[in-house]
Amino acid sequence: MEILRLEKGEAAGSFRLIGELDASNVPQTTVQLMDELRRAGQLTLDASELTFMDSQGLRMLIDLGNEALQRKTTVALVGCSGQVGRLLDVAVPTGVPGVEIVKADK
C-alpha cells in the first residue's frame, strides 16, 4: 500500500504531496526533492492533499529549507491544512528557515 504519492507538477520544481509523509517514506522523498531543488533551483510543494506528517517529515522540511537557504532561494509549501498545518503551527511557530508557508485560498 502506498501511503504517499509524489506527483510532479507542470512547472520545474513543483510537486503535489498526496497522502501521509512519515518515517517510512521520508528518506526516498527527501532524496527526490533535494535532487529537484538542486536541479531546478526552486521547489514548490502543494500540501493541500497531505493528510499527515510526522516529525521525520518536519525534519525533511528543515533540511530542504537549509538547502534552499544555501542556494539563496526558498521552498514554497502551499495549502497546508488539518494535521499538517497544526503540526507546523505548534512545532515551528516562527516558521522554518528557507521554507515559505503559503496558506491555501479559501
Short mmCIF file of N, CA and C in Angstrom, two decimals:
data_model
loop_
_atom_site.label_atom_id
_atom_site.label_comp_id
_atom_site.label_asym_id
_atom_site.label_seq_id
_atom_site.Cartn_x
_atom_site.Cartn_y
_atom_site.Cartn_z
N MET A 1 0.84 -1.19 0.00
CA MET A 1 0.00 0.00 0.00
C MET A 1 0.88 1.25 0.00
N GLU A 2 0.59 2.14 -0.87
CA GLU A 2 1.33 3.39 -0.99
C GLU A 2 0.66 4.43 -0.10
N ILE A 3 1.41 4.94 0.89
CA ILE A 3 0.78 5.95 1.76
C ILE A 3 1.13 7.37 1.34
N LEU A 4 2.14 7.53 0.47
CA LEU A 4 2.47 8.86 -0.05
C LEU A 4 2.64 8.76 -1.55
N ARG A 5 1.98 9.68 -2.22
CA ARG A 5 2.18 9.80 -3.67
C ARG A 5 2.78 11.17 -3.92
N LEU A 6 3.85 11.21 -4.68
CA LEU A 6 4.53 12.44 -5.03
C LEU A 6 4.33 12.65 -6.52
N GLU A 7 3.49 13.63 -6.87
CA GLU A 7 3.20 13.89 -8.28
C GLU A 7 3.93 15.13 -8.75
N LYS A 8 4.64 14.98 -9.84
CA LYS A 8 5.38 16.11 -10.42
C LYS A 8 4.38 17.06 -11.06
N GLY A 9 4.54 18.36 -10.77
CA GLY A 9 3.69 19.37 -11.37
C GLY A 9 4.21 19.79 -12.73
N GLU A 10 3.51 20.73 -13.35
CA GLU A 10 3.90 21.18 -14.69
C GLU A 10 5.15 22.06 -14.66
N ALA A 11 5.28 22.89 -13.63
CA ALA A 11 6.43 23.79 -13.53
C ALA A 11 7.64 23.04 -12.97
N ALA A 12 8.81 23.49 -13.34
CA ALA A 12 10.04 22.91 -12.81
C ALA A 12 10.04 23.07 -11.29
N GLY A 13 10.38 22.00 -10.59
CA GLY A 13 10.48 22.07 -9.14
C GLY A 13 9.15 22.05 -8.41
N SER A 14 8.07 21.67 -9.07
CA SER A 14 6.78 21.64 -8.37
C SER A 14 6.27 20.21 -8.23
N PHE A 15 5.72 19.94 -7.04
CA PHE A 15 5.20 18.61 -6.72
C PHE A 15 3.94 18.73 -5.89
N ARG A 16 3.08 17.73 -6.00
CA ARG A 16 1.94 17.57 -5.10
C ARG A 16 2.25 16.40 -4.18
N LEU A 17 2.08 16.64 -2.88
CA LEU A 17 2.25 15.58 -1.88
C LEU A 17 0.85 15.09 -1.52
N ILE A 18 0.59 13.81 -1.76
CA ILE A 18 -0.74 13.25 -1.55
C ILE A 18 -0.62 12.07 -0.60
N GLY A 19 -1.32 12.15 0.53
CA GLY A 19 -1.32 11.05 1.49
C GLY A 19 -0.61 11.40 2.77
N GLU A 20 0.25 10.50 3.23
CA GLU A 20 0.92 10.63 4.52
C GLU A 20 2.44 10.62 4.35
N LEU A 21 3.08 11.60 4.98
CA LEU A 21 4.54 11.72 4.96
C LEU A 21 5.05 11.32 6.33
N ASP A 22 5.74 10.18 6.40
CA ASP A 22 6.22 9.71 7.70
C ASP A 22 7.56 9.00 7.54
N ALA A 23 8.04 8.44 8.63
CA ALA A 23 9.36 7.82 8.66
C ALA A 23 9.54 6.73 7.60
N SER A 24 8.44 6.12 7.16
CA SER A 24 8.56 5.05 6.17
C SER A 24 8.88 5.55 4.77
N ASN A 25 8.56 6.82 4.47
CA ASN A 25 8.79 7.30 3.12
C ASN A 25 9.61 8.59 3.03
N VAL A 26 9.98 9.16 4.17
CA VAL A 26 10.76 10.40 4.16
C VAL A 26 12.13 10.23 3.49
N PRO A 27 12.88 9.15 3.74
CA PRO A 27 14.21 9.07 3.12
C PRO A 27 14.19 9.18 1.59
N GLN A 28 13.34 8.39 0.93
CA GLN A 28 13.32 8.44 -0.54
C GLN A 28 12.69 9.74 -1.04
N THR A 29 11.73 10.29 -0.30
CA THR A 29 11.12 11.57 -0.69
C THR A 29 12.14 12.69 -0.58
N THR A 30 12.93 12.67 0.47
CA THR A 30 13.97 13.69 0.67
C THR A 30 14.96 13.67 -0.48
N VAL A 31 15.41 12.49 -0.87
CA VAL A 31 16.38 12.36 -1.96
C VAL A 31 15.80 12.95 -3.24
N GLN A 32 14.57 12.60 -3.56
CA GLN A 32 13.95 13.08 -4.79
C GLN A 32 13.77 14.60 -4.78
N LEU A 33 13.30 15.14 -3.64
CA LEU A 33 13.06 16.58 -3.56
C LEU A 33 14.37 17.37 -3.52
N MET A 34 15.37 16.86 -2.83
CA MET A 34 16.69 17.53 -2.82
C MET A 34 17.28 17.56 -4.22
N ASP A 35 17.19 16.45 -4.93
CA ASP A 35 17.70 16.41 -6.30
C ASP A 35 17.01 17.45 -7.16
N GLU A 36 15.69 17.54 -7.02
CA GLU A 36 14.94 18.51 -7.82
C GLU A 36 15.27 19.94 -7.43
N LEU A 37 15.43 20.21 -6.14
CA LEU A 37 15.80 21.55 -5.68
C LEU A 37 17.15 21.95 -6.27
N ARG A 38 18.09 21.03 -6.26
CA ARG A 38 19.42 21.31 -6.80
C ARG A 38 19.38 21.49 -8.32
N ARG A 39 18.55 20.70 -8.99
CA ARG A 39 18.46 20.77 -10.44
C ARG A 39 17.69 22.01 -10.91
N ALA A 40 16.51 22.23 -10.32
CA ALA A 40 15.63 23.32 -10.77
C ALA A 40 15.94 24.66 -10.11
N GLY A 41 16.61 24.61 -8.95
CA GLY A 41 16.92 25.85 -8.24
C GLY A 41 15.74 26.40 -7.47
N GLN A 42 14.65 25.66 -7.43
CA GLN A 42 13.47 26.08 -6.67
C GLN A 42 12.62 24.85 -6.38
N LEU A 43 11.71 24.99 -5.44
CA LEU A 43 10.84 23.88 -5.09
C LEU A 43 9.52 24.45 -4.58
N THR A 44 8.43 23.97 -5.16
CA THR A 44 7.09 24.32 -4.70
C THR A 44 6.37 23.02 -4.39
N LEU A 45 5.93 22.88 -3.15
CA LEU A 45 5.25 21.67 -2.71
C LEU A 45 3.80 22.00 -2.39
N ASP A 46 2.87 21.39 -3.12
CA ASP A 46 1.45 21.53 -2.85
C ASP A 46 1.09 20.48 -1.81
N ALA A 47 0.79 20.95 -0.60
CA ALA A 47 0.49 20.04 0.51
C ALA A 47 -1.00 19.98 0.82
N SER A 48 -1.84 20.45 -0.10
CA SER A 48 -3.28 20.50 0.16
C SER A 48 -3.90 19.11 0.33
N GLU A 49 -3.24 18.08 -0.21
CA GLU A 49 -3.75 16.72 -0.05
C GLU A 49 -2.84 15.87 0.83
N LEU A 50 -1.95 16.52 1.57
CA LEU A 50 -1.11 15.83 2.54
C LEU A 50 -1.89 15.75 3.84
N THR A 51 -2.31 14.56 4.22
CA THR A 51 -3.20 14.40 5.37
C THR A 51 -2.48 14.18 6.69
N PHE A 52 -1.19 13.81 6.63
CA PHE A 52 -0.44 13.54 7.85
C PHE A 52 1.03 13.78 7.60
N MET A 53 1.71 14.32 8.62
CA MET A 53 3.16 14.47 8.58
C MET A 53 3.67 14.28 10.00
N ASP A 54 4.69 13.42 10.16
CA ASP A 54 5.26 13.21 11.49
C ASP A 54 6.54 14.03 11.62
N SER A 55 7.27 13.79 12.70
CA SER A 55 8.48 14.57 12.97
C SER A 55 9.54 14.37 11.90
N GLN A 56 9.56 13.22 11.26
CA GLN A 56 10.54 12.99 10.19
C GLN A 56 10.21 13.83 8.96
N GLY A 57 8.93 14.03 8.70
CA GLY A 57 8.52 14.93 7.63
C GLY A 57 8.91 16.36 7.93
N LEU A 58 8.76 16.75 9.19
CA LEU A 58 9.18 18.09 9.61
C LEU A 58 10.69 18.24 9.44
N ARG A 59 11.43 17.21 9.82
CA ARG A 59 12.89 17.22 9.64
C ARG A 59 13.25 17.39 8.17
N MET A 60 12.50 16.72 7.28
CA MET A 60 12.73 16.84 5.86
C MET A 60 12.54 18.30 5.40
N LEU A 61 11.49 18.95 5.89
CA LEU A 61 11.25 20.36 5.54
C LEU A 61 12.40 21.24 6.01
N ILE A 62 12.89 20.98 7.21
CA ILE A 62 14.01 21.75 7.75
C ILE A 62 15.25 21.56 6.87
N ASP A 63 15.52 20.31 6.49
CA ASP A 63 16.68 20.03 5.62
C ASP A 63 16.53 20.70 4.25
N LEU A 64 15.31 20.64 3.68
CA LEU A 64 15.07 21.30 2.39
C LEU A 64 15.23 22.81 2.53
N GLY A 65 14.73 23.36 3.63
CA GLY A 65 14.87 24.79 3.87
C GLY A 65 16.32 25.21 3.99
N ASN A 66 17.12 24.41 4.69
CA ASN A 66 18.55 24.72 4.82
C ASN A 66 19.25 24.68 3.46
N GLU A 67 18.91 23.70 2.65
CA GLU A 67 19.49 23.61 1.31
C GLU A 67 19.07 24.82 0.47
N ALA A 68 17.80 25.21 0.58
CA ALA A 68 17.31 26.37 -0.17
C ALA A 68 18.05 27.64 0.25
N LEU A 69 18.26 27.81 1.55
CA LEU A 69 18.99 28.99 2.03
C LEU A 69 20.40 29.03 1.46
N GLN A 70 21.06 27.89 1.41
CA GLN A 70 22.42 27.84 0.84
C GLN A 70 22.40 28.24 -0.63
N ARG A 71 21.29 27.97 -1.30
CA ARG A 71 21.17 28.29 -2.72
C ARG A 71 20.50 29.64 -2.96
N LYS A 72 20.26 30.37 -1.85
CA LYS A 72 19.65 31.70 -1.91
C LYS A 72 18.27 31.67 -2.57
N THR A 73 17.49 30.68 -2.18
CA THR A 73 16.12 30.55 -2.66
C THR A 73 15.25 30.09 -1.49
N THR A 74 14.01 29.77 -1.76
CA THR A 74 13.14 29.24 -0.72
C THR A 74 12.36 28.06 -1.28
N VAL A 75 11.84 27.27 -0.37
CA VAL A 75 10.90 26.20 -0.70
C VAL A 75 9.52 26.75 -0.37
N ALA A 76 8.60 26.71 -1.33
CA ALA A 76 7.23 27.16 -1.07
C ALA A 76 6.40 25.93 -0.71
N LEU A 77 5.77 25.98 0.45
CA LEU A 77 4.87 24.91 0.90
C LEU A 77 3.47 25.49 0.86
N VAL A 78 2.66 25.00 -0.05
CA VAL A 78 1.37 25.61 -0.35
C VAL A 78 0.21 24.74 0.15
N GLY A 79 -0.76 25.38 0.77
CA GLY A 79 -2.02 24.71 1.07
C GLY A 79 -2.04 23.78 2.26
N CYS A 80 -1.19 23.99 3.26
CA CYS A 80 -1.22 23.14 4.45
C CYS A 80 -2.52 23.37 5.22
N SER A 81 -3.15 22.30 5.59
CA SER A 81 -4.34 22.41 6.42
C SER A 81 -4.41 21.17 7.31
N GLY A 82 -5.38 21.13 8.17
CA GLY A 82 -5.57 19.96 9.02
C GLY A 82 -4.38 19.68 9.91
N GLN A 83 -4.04 18.42 10.03
CA GLN A 83 -2.98 17.96 10.94
C GLN A 83 -1.64 18.58 10.58
N VAL A 84 -1.35 18.69 9.30
CA VAL A 84 -0.06 19.22 8.87
C VAL A 84 0.08 20.69 9.28
N GLY A 85 -0.95 21.46 9.05
CA GLY A 85 -0.94 22.86 9.46
C GLY A 85 -0.78 23.03 10.95
N ARG A 86 -1.49 22.19 11.71
CA ARG A 86 -1.38 22.25 13.18
C ARG A 86 0.02 21.88 13.64
N LEU A 87 0.61 20.84 13.04
CA LEU A 87 1.97 20.43 13.40
C LEU A 87 2.95 21.59 13.18
N LEU A 88 2.85 22.24 12.03
CA LEU A 88 3.74 23.35 11.74
C LEU A 88 3.51 24.52 12.70
N ASP A 89 2.25 24.82 13.00
CA ASP A 89 1.94 25.91 13.93
C ASP A 89 2.50 25.67 15.32
N VAL A 90 2.44 24.42 15.78
CA VAL A 90 2.89 24.08 17.13
C VAL A 90 4.40 23.86 17.20
N ALA A 91 4.93 23.11 16.24
CA ALA A 91 6.35 22.73 16.30
C ALA A 91 7.28 23.86 15.88
N VAL A 92 6.86 24.65 14.93
CA VAL A 92 7.71 25.74 14.43
C VAL A 92 6.88 27.01 14.26
N PRO A 93 6.41 27.56 15.39
CA PRO A 93 5.51 28.73 15.29
C PRO A 93 6.16 29.94 14.62
N THR A 94 7.48 30.02 14.63
CA THR A 94 8.15 31.14 13.98
C THR A 94 8.53 30.81 12.53
N GLY A 95 8.18 29.61 12.09
CA GLY A 95 8.46 29.21 10.72
C GLY A 95 9.72 28.39 10.57
N VAL A 96 9.87 27.80 9.41
CA VAL A 96 11.05 27.00 9.08
C VAL A 96 11.93 27.86 8.18
N PRO A 97 13.17 28.15 8.60
CA PRO A 97 14.05 28.95 7.74
C PRO A 97 14.18 28.33 6.35
N GLY A 98 14.01 29.15 5.34
CA GLY A 98 14.12 28.69 3.96
C GLY A 98 12.83 28.12 3.40
N VAL A 99 11.79 28.01 4.22
CA VAL A 99 10.51 27.48 3.77
C VAL A 99 9.45 28.56 3.93
N GLU A 100 8.81 28.90 2.83
CA GLU A 100 7.72 29.86 2.85
C GLU A 100 6.40 29.09 2.87
N ILE A 101 5.64 29.24 3.95
CA ILE A 101 4.37 28.54 4.07
C ILE A 101 3.29 29.46 3.50
N VAL A 102 2.67 29.00 2.41
CA VAL A 102 1.65 29.77 1.70
C VAL A 102 0.30 29.17 2.06
N LYS A 103 -0.54 29.97 2.69
CA LYS A 103 -1.86 29.49 3.08
C LYS A 103 -2.73 29.29 1.85
N ALA A 104 -3.57 28.26 1.91
CA ALA A 104 -4.49 27.99 0.80
C ALA A 104 -5.58 29.05 0.77
N ASP A 105 -5.98 29.43 -0.42
CA ASP A 105 -7.10 30.36 -0.55
C ASP A 105 -8.39 29.64 -0.18
N LYS A 106 -9.22 30.32 0.54
CA LYS A 106 -10.50 29.71 0.95
C LYS A 106 -11.56 30.04 -0.05
#
